[in-house]
Amino acid sequence: MSSRSTSAGGERTLPTEIWVLVGAAFIIAIGFGLVAPVLPQFARSFGVGVAAASAIVSAFAAMRLLFAPVSGRLVQRLGERSVYLGGLLIVAASTGASALAQSYWQLMVLRSVGGIGSTMFTVSSLALVIRISPPQHRGRVSGLWSTSFLVGSISGPLVGGALAGLGLRAPFVIYAIALLGVSAAVYLSLRNSHLAAPETSGELRLMSFRAALARPEYRAVLWSNFANGAAIFGVRMALVPLLVVEVLDQPTGMAGVALTAFAAGNVAVLFWSGGLSDRFGRKPFLVAGALICALGTAGLGYAPNLGWLLATSVVAGVGSGMFTPTQQAALADIIGPKARGGPVLAGFQMSADLGTVIGPVAVGALAQQTSYGLALTATGALLAIAGVWWSLVPEPLQRRIAAESEIDREPDHVADVPCDDAEYQLAHRAAEGCGDEPEARADRQATSLSKVESA
């Protein structure tokens, strides 16, 4: 059974299952950060060159990209919980086996399999969090989710540094054991949870990729996530270290300081922006966040000194922290409660992965032919376009629906739902009100509507 913790004032907070999944995301991110720094060195230990060692990293990312549509279909068919646990176990097995690899090609195959498992639990975990999150707290949950991944990713290399004396194979063993522990914790938490249980056929509403693509908000989400992948996960990781060393003539270690400054700006607003978007709507944070991140990203390319670089990194981090959790909440708004949208979530993930793959190559070539300033300005332009795009589409958050969903949780009330709207009924599970006598239903609808308007 699921449970909700309660504050001193009696206010219901997030389901326990949410906290378990957020904690699992934190451990997964730490483990990934633990393995990532040693992976190229481990590959090089088999006597291959730098390009071959880098290909190990690319293979993992490529399999994530290629397998995402399949993961979406698996979620649609098998449900989020089964695909999530299956993906975790695949990554655990492949990571543990990587520690035993005796050749470069064995490591390549195992990391590729790990990429398949990674996309399975990435798509399904986001789907699961969306489905069990209270609609009025989607932004808050997305902020928690993003913060857990970010803090875990930052902590991973620090933990890895402390364990450096154990050898190149040890991080893979530690990560595999951690994943098995996470799998057990998630299974025990969700096995009897009615929130995470597969829906019955009468409750289940499926959203296809084509149906989502018909909505302007989803097209905006795809572009902003592509720009996020290209700018934040691709270009920043590829160009900032080179900019620090080749342009500013700073030690290599200062690149890590610049990335930490970005992360600091990010963490400062992630949770705050997600929660406020539940109150004031998604668009203000999506538009402002994308434009602020665009300004900071473009400013990086014209940094005359390290101080400027760190300041613009913080600015870009603040902008990213404003729109990253908010666009995840907007995606949840698009899919809606009590719905399953595996292909929709897979498309969302693929857009970021595509940006991560294409961004460094295209922008790196532009920097080589022109300058870092122009290349990073072009990267900022991708984010600026996302901000403008979001300003032109409808607001994804429907406050009335969120408020009605809250009323629907109160056993003595039924939300004001039109009885001839089947999709609306499925989304809010208030169909029982449609069989009442007209007078009784009218009384309950009047009470519900007055509570919605007062909220």
GROMACS .gro file of C-alpha atoms in nm:
model
  455
    1MET     CA    1   0.000   0.000   0.000
    2SER     CA    2   0.113   0.353  -0.061
    3SER     CA    3   0.134   0.614   0.210
    4ARG     CA    4   0.148   0.989   0.234
    5SER     CA    5   0.342   1.168   0.502
    6THR     CA    6   0.154   1.445   0.680
    7SER     CA    7   0.287   1.774   0.807
    8ALA     CA    8   0.219   1.911   1.154
    9GLY     CA    9  -0.063   2.119   1.018
   10GLY     CA   10  -0.231   1.819   0.860
   11GLU     CA   11  -0.133   1.907   0.504
   12ARG     CA   12  -0.077   1.603   0.286
   13THR     CA   13   0.261   1.588   0.117
   14LEU     CA   14   0.413   1.365  -0.146
   15PRO     CA   15   0.355   0.988  -0.162
   16THR     CA   16   0.626   0.772  -0.009
   17GLU     CA   17   0.679   0.611  -0.350
   18ILE     CA   18   0.795   0.945  -0.489
   19TRP     CA   19   1.066   0.973  -0.225
   20VAL     CA   20   1.184   0.619  -0.294
   21LEU     CA   21   1.214   0.692  -0.667
   22VAL     CA   22   1.392   1.022  -0.602
   23GLY     CA   23   1.636   0.844  -0.372
   24ALA     CA   24   1.690   0.575  -0.632
   25ALA     CA   25   1.764   0.842  -0.894
   26PHE     CA   26   2.024   0.993  -0.662
   27ILE     CA   27   2.204   0.660  -0.612
   28ILE     CA   28   2.191   0.582  -0.986
   29ALA     CA   29   2.340   0.922  -1.069
   30ILE     CA   30   2.618   0.879  -0.811
   31GLY     CA   31   2.704   0.541  -0.959
   32PHE     CA   32   2.710   0.672  -1.313
   33GLY     CA   33   2.938   0.956  -1.202
   34LEU     CA   34   3.156   0.696  -1.030
   35VAL     CA   35   3.204   0.491  -1.348
   36ALA     CA   36   3.218   0.764  -1.614
   37PRO     CA   37   3.560   0.915  -1.523
   38VAL     CA   38   3.742   0.578  -1.521
   39LEU     CA   39   3.574   0.428  -1.828
   40PRO     CA   40   3.808   0.581  -2.092
   41GLN     CA   41   4.114   0.482  -1.886
   42PHE     CA   42   3.978   0.129  -1.845
   43ALA     CA   43   3.928   0.104  -2.221
   44ARG     CA   44   4.281   0.233  -2.281
   45SER     CA   45   4.417  -0.042  -2.053
   46PHE     CA   46   4.336  -0.288  -2.333
   47GLY     CA   47   4.591  -0.116  -2.558
   48VAL     CA   48   4.354   0.090  -2.777
   49GLY     CA   49   4.387   0.453  -2.884
   50VAL     CA   50   4.203   0.761  -2.764
   51ALA     CA   51   3.941   0.742  -3.041
   52ALA     CA   52   3.858   0.381  -2.957
   53ALA     CA   53   3.836   0.464  -2.587
   54SER     CA   54   3.596   0.750  -2.665
   55ALA     CA   55   3.386   0.513  -2.877
   56ILE     CA   56   3.300   0.318  -2.560
   57VAL     CA   57   3.122   0.628  -2.429
   58SER     CA   58   2.954   0.689  -2.767
   59ALA     CA   59   2.830   0.328  -2.784
   60PHE     CA   60   2.640   0.369  -2.458
   61ALA     CA   61   2.480   0.695  -2.577
   62ALA     CA   62   2.402   0.554  -2.922
   63MET     CA   63   2.219   0.253  -2.778
   64ARG     CA   64   2.018   0.484  -2.554
   65LEU     CA   65   1.912   0.680  -2.860
   66LEU     CA   66   1.836   0.380  -3.081
   67PHE     CA   67   1.648   0.180  -2.819
   68ALA     CA   68   1.433   0.464  -2.686
   69PRO     CA   69   1.135   0.394  -2.919
   70VAL     CA   70   1.139   0.027  -2.814
   71SER     CA   71   1.147   0.130  -2.448
   72GLY     CA   72   0.845   0.351  -2.507
   73ARG     CA   73   0.651   0.062  -2.658
   74LEU     CA   74   0.754  -0.167  -2.370
   75VAL     CA   75   0.619   0.085  -2.120
   76GLN     CA   76   0.296   0.103  -2.316
   77ARG     CA   77   0.261  -0.275  -2.319
   78LEU     CA   78   0.413  -0.397  -1.991
   79GLY     CA   79   0.373  -0.095  -1.764
   80GLU     CA   80   0.622   0.137  -1.601
   81ARG     CA   81   0.714  -0.074  -1.298
   82SER     CA   82   0.821  -0.386  -1.490
   83VAL     CA   83   1.027  -0.193  -1.746
   84TYR     CA   84   1.191   0.017  -1.474
   85LEU     CA   85   1.306  -0.284  -1.273
   86GLY     CA   86   1.407  -0.474  -1.586
   87GLY     CA   87   1.619  -0.183  -1.705
   88LEU     CA   88   1.792  -0.150  -1.366
   89LEU     CA   89   1.876  -0.520  -1.359
   90ILE     CA   90   2.016  -0.509  -1.714
   91VAL     CA   91   2.243  -0.218  -1.624
   92ALA     CA   92   2.347  -0.390  -1.300
   93ALA     CA   93   2.435  -0.713  -1.480
   94SER     CA   94   2.620  -0.544  -1.766
   95THR     CA   95   2.811  -0.314  -1.530
   96GLY     CA   96   2.917  -0.600  -1.303
   97ALA     CA   97   3.026  -0.803  -1.607
   98SER     CA   98   3.226  -0.503  -1.733
   99ALA     CA   99   3.449  -0.536  -1.428
  100LEU     CA  100   3.539  -0.885  -1.555
  101ALA     CA  101   3.597  -0.783  -1.920
  102GLN     CA  102   3.916  -0.929  -2.067
  103SER     CA  103   3.918  -0.740  -2.396
  104TYR     CA  104   3.818  -0.409  -2.550
  105TRP     CA  105   3.539  -0.566  -2.754
  106GLN     CA  106   3.389  -0.739  -2.452
  107LEU     CA  107   3.376  -0.401  -2.279
  108MET     CA  108   3.220  -0.243  -2.590
  109VAL     CA  109   2.941  -0.504  -2.604
  110LEU     CA  110   2.870  -0.484  -2.232
  111ARG     CA  111   2.849  -0.105  -2.229
  112SER     CA  112   2.619  -0.116  -2.532
  113VAL     CA  113   2.387  -0.355  -2.346
  114GLY     CA  114   2.404  -0.116  -2.052
  115GLY     CA  115   2.281   0.163  -2.279
  116ILE     CA  116   1.971  -0.045  -2.359
  117GLY     CA  117   1.896  -0.094  -1.990
  118SER     CA  118   1.963   0.273  -1.922
  119THR     CA  119   1.703   0.395  -2.167
  120MET     CA  120   1.453   0.141  -2.030
  121PHE     CA  121   1.469   0.276  -1.676
  122THR     CA  122   1.503   0.639  -1.786
  123VAL     CA  123   1.181   0.633  -1.990
  124SER     CA  124   0.988   0.418  -1.743
  125SER     CA  125   1.102   0.605  -1.430
  126LEU     CA  126   0.988   0.938  -1.572
  127ALA     CA  127   0.658   0.776  -1.675
  128LEU     CA  128   0.613   0.629  -1.329
  129VAL     CA  129   0.689   0.955  -1.150
  130ILE     CA  130   0.448   1.142  -1.378
  131ARG     CA  131   0.170   0.892  -1.312
  132ILE     CA  132   0.197   0.882  -0.932
  133SER     CA  133   0.270   1.252  -0.877
  134PRO     CA  134  -0.021   1.460  -0.744
  135PRO     CA  135  -0.117   1.688  -1.036
  136GLN     CA  136  -0.093   2.001  -0.820
  137HIS     CA  137   0.268   1.912  -0.725
  138ARG     CA  138   0.413   1.808  -1.062
  139GLY     CA  139   0.655   2.099  -1.075
  140ARG     CA  140   0.773   2.032  -0.722
  141VAL     CA  141   0.830   1.663  -0.797
  142SER     CA  142   1.015   1.745  -1.120
  143GLY     CA  143   1.238   1.981  -0.924
  144LEU     CA  144   1.314   1.707  -0.671
  145TRP     CA  145   1.379   1.460  -0.952
  146SER     CA  146   1.616   1.691  -1.138
  147THR     CA  147   1.796   1.793  -0.820
  148SER     CA  148   1.856   1.433  -0.717
  149PHE     CA  149   2.014   1.353  -1.053
  150LEU     CA  150   2.225   1.666  -1.055
  151VAL     CA  151   2.356   1.632  -0.699
  152GLY     CA  152   2.422   1.263  -0.758
  153SER     CA  153   2.612   1.336  -1.078
  154ILE     CA  154   2.827   1.594  -0.899
  155SER     CA  155   2.892   1.362  -0.604
  156GLY     CA  156   2.984   1.061  -0.818
  157PRO     CA  157   3.327   1.181  -0.937
  158LEU     CA  158   3.410   1.297  -0.582
  159VAL     CA  159   3.332   0.951  -0.447
  160GLY     CA  160   3.527   0.801  -0.737
  161GLY     CA  161   3.830   1.009  -0.648
  162ALA     CA  162   3.820   0.877  -0.292
  163LEU     CA  163   3.811   0.521  -0.427
  164ALA     CA  164   4.082   0.571  -0.691
  165GLY     CA  165   4.326   0.351  -0.501
  166LEU     CA  166   4.102   0.045  -0.547
  167GLY     CA  167   4.179   0.018  -0.920
  168LEU     CA  168   3.992   0.072  -1.248
  169ARG     CA  169   3.759  -0.226  -1.208
  170ALA     CA  170   3.633  -0.145  -0.858
  171PRO     CA  171   3.388   0.134  -0.958
  172PHE     CA  172   3.202  -0.110  -1.186
  173VAL     CA  173   3.160  -0.360  -0.904
  174ILE     CA  174   3.044  -0.092  -0.660
  175TYR     CA  175   2.795   0.052  -0.911
  176ALA     CA  176   2.654  -0.294  -0.990
  177ILE     CA  177   2.599  -0.368  -0.618
  178ALA     CA  178   2.436  -0.027  -0.568
  179LEU     CA  179   2.199  -0.091  -0.861
  180LEU     CA  180   2.096  -0.427  -0.716
  181GLY     CA  181   2.024  -0.254  -0.385
  182VAL     CA  182   1.819   0.014  -0.560
  183SER     CA  183   1.625  -0.252  -0.754
  184ALA     CA  184   1.538  -0.432  -0.430
  185ALA     CA  185   1.431  -0.108  -0.257
  186VAL     CA  186   1.212   0.001  -0.548
  187TYR     CA  187   1.055  -0.345  -0.581
  188LEU     CA  188   0.970  -0.362  -0.211
  189SER     CA  189   0.828  -0.009  -0.216
  190LEU     CA  190   0.613  -0.051  -0.526
  191ARG     CA  191   0.500  -0.414  -0.516
  192ASN     CA  192   0.190  -0.342  -0.304
  193SER     CA  193   0.142   0.020  -0.407
  194HIS     CA  194  -0.193   0.099  -0.561
  195LEU     CA  195  -0.044   0.418  -0.707
  196ALA     CA  196   0.216   0.225  -0.907
  197ALA     CA  197  -0.007  -0.073  -0.987
  198PRO     CA  198  -0.098  -0.126  -1.354
  199GLU     CA  199  -0.431   0.030  -1.438
  200THR     CA  200  -0.730  -0.179  -1.533
  201SER     CA  201  -0.851  -0.155  -1.892
  202GLY     CA  202  -1.136   0.072  -1.789
  203GLU     CA  203  -0.899   0.324  -1.630
  204LEU     CA  204  -0.616   0.316  -1.881
  205ARG     CA  205  -0.579   0.591  -2.140
  206LEU     CA  206  -0.297   0.559  -2.392
  207MET     CA  207  -0.138   0.858  -2.562
  208SER     CA  208   0.044   0.797  -2.888
  209PHE     CA  209   0.338   0.998  -3.016
  210ARG     CA  210   0.126   1.123  -3.306
  211ALA     CA  211  -0.146   1.247  -3.071
  212ALA     CA  212   0.108   1.432  -2.859
  213LEU     CA  213   0.284   1.577  -3.164
  214ALA     CA  214  -0.043   1.737  -3.270
  215ARG     CA  215  -0.022   1.959  -2.962
  216PRO     CA  216   0.192   2.274  -2.992
  217GLU     CA  217   0.307   2.238  -2.631
  218TYR     CA  218   0.464   1.899  -2.706
  219ARG     CA  219   0.645   2.032  -3.011
  220ALA     CA  220   0.783   2.309  -2.790
  221VAL     CA  221   0.892   2.051  -2.530
  222LEU     CA  222   1.078   1.851  -2.796
  223TRP     CA  223   1.267   2.157  -2.919
  224SER     CA  224   1.354   2.287  -2.572
  225ASN     CA  225   1.478   1.943  -2.467
  226PHE     CA  226   1.685   1.916  -2.786
  227ALA     CA  227   1.836   2.257  -2.712
  228ASN     CA  228   1.895   2.151  -2.352
  229GLY     CA  229   2.075   1.834  -2.462
  230ALA     CA  230   2.285   2.019  -2.718
  231ALA     CA  231   2.381   2.312  -2.495
  232ILE     CA  232   2.399   2.165  -2.145
  233PHE     CA  233   2.496   1.801  -2.189
  234GLY     CA  234   2.682   1.830  -2.517
  235VAL     CA  235   2.849   2.160  -2.601
  236ARG     CA  236   2.920   2.261  -2.241
  237MET     CA  237   3.098   1.935  -2.163
  238ALA     CA  238   3.291   1.942  -2.490
  239LEU     CA  239   3.386   2.310  -2.533
  240VAL     CA  240   3.419   2.458  -2.184
  241PRO     CA  241   3.727   2.247  -2.093
  242LEU     CA  242   3.891   2.347  -2.421
  243LEU     CA  243   3.795   2.711  -2.373
  244VAL     CA  244   3.950   2.716  -2.025
  245VAL     CA  245   4.282   2.569  -2.142
  246GLU     CA  246   4.325   2.701  -2.495
  247VAL     CA  247   4.175   3.051  -2.471
  248LEU     CA  248   4.208   3.150  -2.105
  249ASP     CA  249   4.536   2.961  -2.056
  250GLN     CA  250   4.418   2.813  -1.726
  251PRO     CA  251   4.504   2.473  -1.573
  252THR     CA  252   4.286   2.181  -1.677
  253GLY     CA  253   4.141   2.157  -1.327
  254MET     CA  254   3.973   2.495  -1.367
  255ALA     CA  255   3.737   2.339  -1.619
  256GLY     CA  256   3.590   2.140  -1.332
  257VAL     CA  257   3.551   2.462  -1.134
  258ALA     CA  258   3.355   2.616  -1.423
  259LEU     CA  259   3.128   2.313  -1.447
  260THR     CA  260   3.077   2.325  -1.070
  261ALA     CA  261   2.979   2.693  -1.094
  262PHE     CA  262   2.713   2.598  -1.348
  263ALA     CA  263   2.589   2.321  -1.119
  264ALA     CA  264   2.575   2.564  -0.825
  265GLY     CA  265   2.350   2.802  -1.019
  266ASN     CA  266   2.139   2.506  -1.122
  267VAL     CA  267   2.089   2.365  -0.774
  268ALA     CA  268   2.008   2.710  -0.635
  269VAL     CA  269   1.681   2.733  -0.830
  270LEU     CA  270   1.584   2.378  -0.938
  271PHE     CA  271   1.347   2.297  -0.654
  272TRP     CA  272   1.227   2.655  -0.614
  273SER     CA  273   1.132   2.697  -0.980
  274GLY     CA  274   0.954   2.362  -1.005
  275GLY     CA  275   0.736   2.436  -0.703
  276LEU     CA  276   0.651   2.789  -0.814
  277SER     CA  277   0.551   2.667  -1.160
  278ASP     CA  278   0.273   2.469  -0.990
  279ARG     CA  279   0.132   2.801  -0.864
  280PHE     CA  280   0.201   3.047  -1.144
  281GLY     CA  281   0.211   2.828  -1.453
  282ARG     CA  282   0.488   2.672  -1.661
  283LYS     CA  283   0.537   2.937  -1.929
  284PRO     CA  284   0.696   3.213  -1.717
  285PHE     CA  285   0.973   2.978  -1.604
  286LEU     CA  286   1.016   2.810  -1.942
  287VAL     CA  287   1.048   3.140  -2.126
  288ALA     CA  288   1.264   3.321  -1.870
  289GLY     CA  289   1.479   3.016  -1.796
  290ALA     CA  290   1.556   2.945  -2.161
  291LEU     CA  291   1.645   3.310  -2.231
  292ILE     CA  292   1.865   3.341  -1.921
  293CYS     CA  293   2.045   3.018  -2.006
  294ALA     CA  294   2.089   3.142  -2.364
  295LEU     CA  295   2.246   3.464  -2.239
  296GLY     CA  296   2.484   3.283  -2.005
  297THR     CA  297   2.582   3.027  -2.271
  298ALA     CA  298   2.658   3.292  -2.532
  299GLY     CA  299   2.851   3.494  -2.275
  300LEU     CA  300   3.087   3.202  -2.212
  301GLY     CA  301   3.236   3.239  -2.558
  302TYR     CA  302   3.345   3.598  -2.496
  303ALA     CA  303   3.497   3.548  -2.150
  304PRO     CA  304   3.815   3.761  -2.124
  305ASN     CA  305   3.913   3.604  -1.792
  306LEU     CA  306   3.826   3.327  -1.548
  307GLY     CA  307   3.600   3.551  -1.337
  308TRP     CA  308   3.378   3.625  -1.639
  309LEU     CA  309   3.368   3.256  -1.726
  310LEU     CA  310   3.256   3.157  -1.377
  311ALA     CA  311   2.994   3.434  -1.364
  312THR     CA  312   2.841   3.338  -1.698
  313SER     CA  313   2.848   2.973  -1.593
  314VAL     CA  314   2.639   3.058  -1.287
  315VAL     CA  315   2.396   3.260  -1.502
  316ALA     CA  316   2.356   2.971  -1.746
  317GLY     CA  317   2.306   2.733  -1.452
  318VAL     CA  318   2.031   2.950  -1.305
  319GLY     CA  319   1.852   2.958  -1.641
  320SER     CA  320   1.884   2.582  -1.685
  321GLY     CA  321   1.756   2.527  -1.330
  322MET     CA  322   1.447   2.730  -1.410
  323PHE     CA  323   1.338   2.550  -1.724
  324THR     CA  324   1.467   2.190  -1.684
  325PRO     CA  325   1.222   2.074  -1.413
  326THR     CA  326   0.948   2.294  -1.553
  327GLN     CA  327   0.959   2.133  -1.896
  328GLN     CA  328   0.935   1.790  -1.731
  329ALA     CA  329   0.627   1.912  -1.544
  330ALA     CA  330   0.488   2.048  -1.872
  331LEU     CA  331   0.537   1.705  -2.028
  332ALA     CA  332   0.340   1.553  -1.740
  333ASP     CA  333   0.064   1.810  -1.800
  334ILE     CA  334   0.050   1.710  -2.167
  335ILE     CA  335   0.018   1.338  -2.094
  336GLY     CA  336  -0.223   1.394  -1.807
  337PRO     CA  337  -0.307   1.187  -1.499
  338LYS     CA  338  -0.401   0.821  -1.520
  339ALA     CA  339  -0.260   0.794  -1.869
  340ARG     CA  340   0.028   0.603  -2.021
  341GLY     CA  341   0.242   0.773  -2.283
  342GLY     CA  342   0.550   0.556  -2.336
  343PRO     CA  343   0.617   0.672  -2.694
  344VAL     CA  344   0.564   1.034  -2.587
  345LEU     CA  345   0.826   0.999  -2.312
  346ALA     CA  346   1.060   0.815  -2.547
  347GLY     CA  347   1.036   1.103  -2.794
  348PHE     CA  348   1.117   1.345  -2.514
  349GLN     CA  349   1.428   1.150  -2.415
  350MET     CA  350   1.539   1.105  -2.776
  351SER     CA  351   1.524   1.478  -2.838
  352ALA     CA  352   1.780   1.541  -2.562
  353ASP     CA  353   1.998   1.248  -2.667
  354LEU     CA  354   1.993   1.371  -3.027
  355GLY     CA  355   2.103   1.715  -2.914
  356THR     CA  356   2.380   1.561  -2.704
  357VAL     CA  357   2.509   1.365  -3.004
  358ILE     CA  358   2.478   1.636  -3.271
  359GLY     CA  359   2.559   1.945  -3.064
  360PRO     CA  360   2.927   1.886  -2.982
  361VAL     CA  361   3.010   1.779  -3.338
  362ALA     CA  362   2.833   2.067  -3.516
  363VAL     CA  363   2.929   2.339  -3.270
  364GLY     CA  364   3.282   2.204  -3.235
  365ALA     CA  365   3.327   2.226  -3.611
  366LEU     CA  366   3.192   2.583  -3.605
  367ALA     CA  367   3.438   2.676  -3.328
  368GLN     CA  368   3.725   2.528  -3.527
  369GLN     CA  369   3.633   2.721  -3.841
  370THR     CA  370   3.542   3.050  -3.672
  371SER     CA  371   3.572   3.112  -3.296
  372TYR     CA  372   3.450   2.994  -2.958
  373GLY     CA  373   3.247   3.313  -2.929
  374LEU     CA  374   3.046   3.249  -3.244
  375ALA     CA  375   3.006   2.879  -3.167
  376LEU     CA  376   2.868   2.941  -2.818
  377THR     CA  377   2.647   3.223  -2.946
  378ALA     CA  378   2.497   2.977  -3.194
  379THR     CA  379   2.439   2.735  -2.905
  380GLY     CA  380   2.269   3.009  -2.705
  381ALA     CA  381   2.049   3.080  -3.006
  382LEU     CA  382   1.903   2.729  -2.981
  383LEU     CA  383   1.793   2.808  -2.626
  384ALA     CA  384   1.666   3.153  -2.723
  385ILE     CA  385   1.448   2.996  -2.993
  386ALA     CA  386   1.308   2.762  -2.727
  387GLY     CA  387   1.221   3.060  -2.507
  388VAL     CA  388   1.044   3.241  -2.790
  389TRP     CA  389   0.865   2.923  -2.894
  390TRP     CA  390   0.730   2.868  -2.543
  391SER     CA  391   0.600   3.226  -2.535
  392LEU     CA  392   0.379   3.147  -2.836
  393VAL     CA  393   0.216   2.818  -2.729
  394PRO     CA  394  -0.071   2.762  -2.482
  395GLU     CA  395   0.000   2.727  -2.110
  396PRO     CA  396   0.040   2.351  -2.039
  397LEU     CA  397  -0.078   2.376  -1.676
  398GLN     CA  398  -0.454   2.382  -1.640
  399ARG     CA  399  -0.509   2.518  -1.289
  400ARG     CA  400  -0.878   2.427  -1.286
  401ILE     CA  401  -0.798   2.064  -1.367
  402ALA     CA  402  -0.532   2.051  -1.096
  403ALA     CA  403  -0.772   2.195  -0.841
  404GLU     CA  404  -1.048   1.957  -0.943
  405SER     CA  405  -0.808   1.665  -0.910
  406GLU     CA  406  -0.742   1.770  -0.550
  407ILE     CA  407  -1.117   1.782  -0.481
  408ASP     CA  408  -1.152   1.441  -0.642
  409ARG     CA  409  -0.925   1.297  -0.372
  410GLU     CA  410  -1.169   1.403  -0.099
  411PRO     CA  411  -1.415   1.118  -0.040
  412ASP     CA  412  -1.714   1.344   0.028
  413HIS     CA  413  -1.692   1.541  -0.295
  414VAL     CA  414  -1.702   1.483  -0.667
  415ALA     CA  415  -1.538   1.725  -0.908
  416ASP     CA  416  -1.740   1.923  -1.157
  417VAL     CA  417  -1.697   1.695  -1.455
  418PRO     CA  418  -1.913   1.688  -1.767
  419CYS     CA  419  -2.081   1.348  -1.788
  420ASP     CA  420  -2.058   1.327  -2.166
  421ASP     CA  421  -1.679   1.377  -2.179
  422ALA     CA  422  -1.530   1.027  -2.163
  423GLU     CA  423  -1.164   1.133  -2.177
  424TYR     CA  424  -1.216   1.388  -1.902
  425GLN     CA  425  -1.383   1.123  -1.690
  426LEU     CA  426  -1.094   0.883  -1.737
  427ALA     CA  427  -0.837   1.149  -1.656
  428HIS     CA  428  -0.999   1.247  -1.328
  429ARG     CA  429  -1.173   0.925  -1.230
  430ALA     CA  430  -1.497   1.095  -1.140
  431ALA     CA  431  -1.730   0.885  -1.350
  432GLU     CA  432  -1.922   0.770  -1.048
  433GLY     CA  433  -2.083   1.110  -1.027
  434CYS     CA  434  -2.250   1.064  -1.365
  435GLY     CA  435  -2.490   0.803  -1.242
  436ASP     CA  436  -2.650   1.022  -0.973
  437GLU     CA  437  -2.983   1.185  -0.980
  438PRO     CA  438  -2.959   1.533  -1.141
  439GLU     CA  439  -3.050   1.716  -0.819
  440ALA     CA  440  -2.786   1.537  -0.607
  441ARG     CA  441  -2.520   1.580  -0.873
  442ALA     CA  442  -2.599   1.949  -0.909
  443ASP     CA  443  -2.555   2.002  -0.534
  444ARG     CA  444  -2.215   1.830  -0.531
  445GLN     CA  445  -2.099   2.013  -0.843
  446ALA     CA  446  -2.192   2.347  -0.690
  447THR     CA  447  -1.994   2.265  -0.375
  448SER     CA  448  -1.693   2.148  -0.580
  449LEU     CA  449  -1.700   2.449  -0.808
  450SER     CA  450  -1.705   2.690  -0.512
  451LYS     CA  451  -1.394   2.519  -0.368
  452VAL     CA  452  -1.214   2.538  -0.705
  453GLU     CA  453  -1.292   2.907  -0.744
  454SER     CA  454  -1.188   2.988  -0.386
  455ALA     CA  455  -0.857   2.804  -0.446
   0.00000   0.00000   0.00000
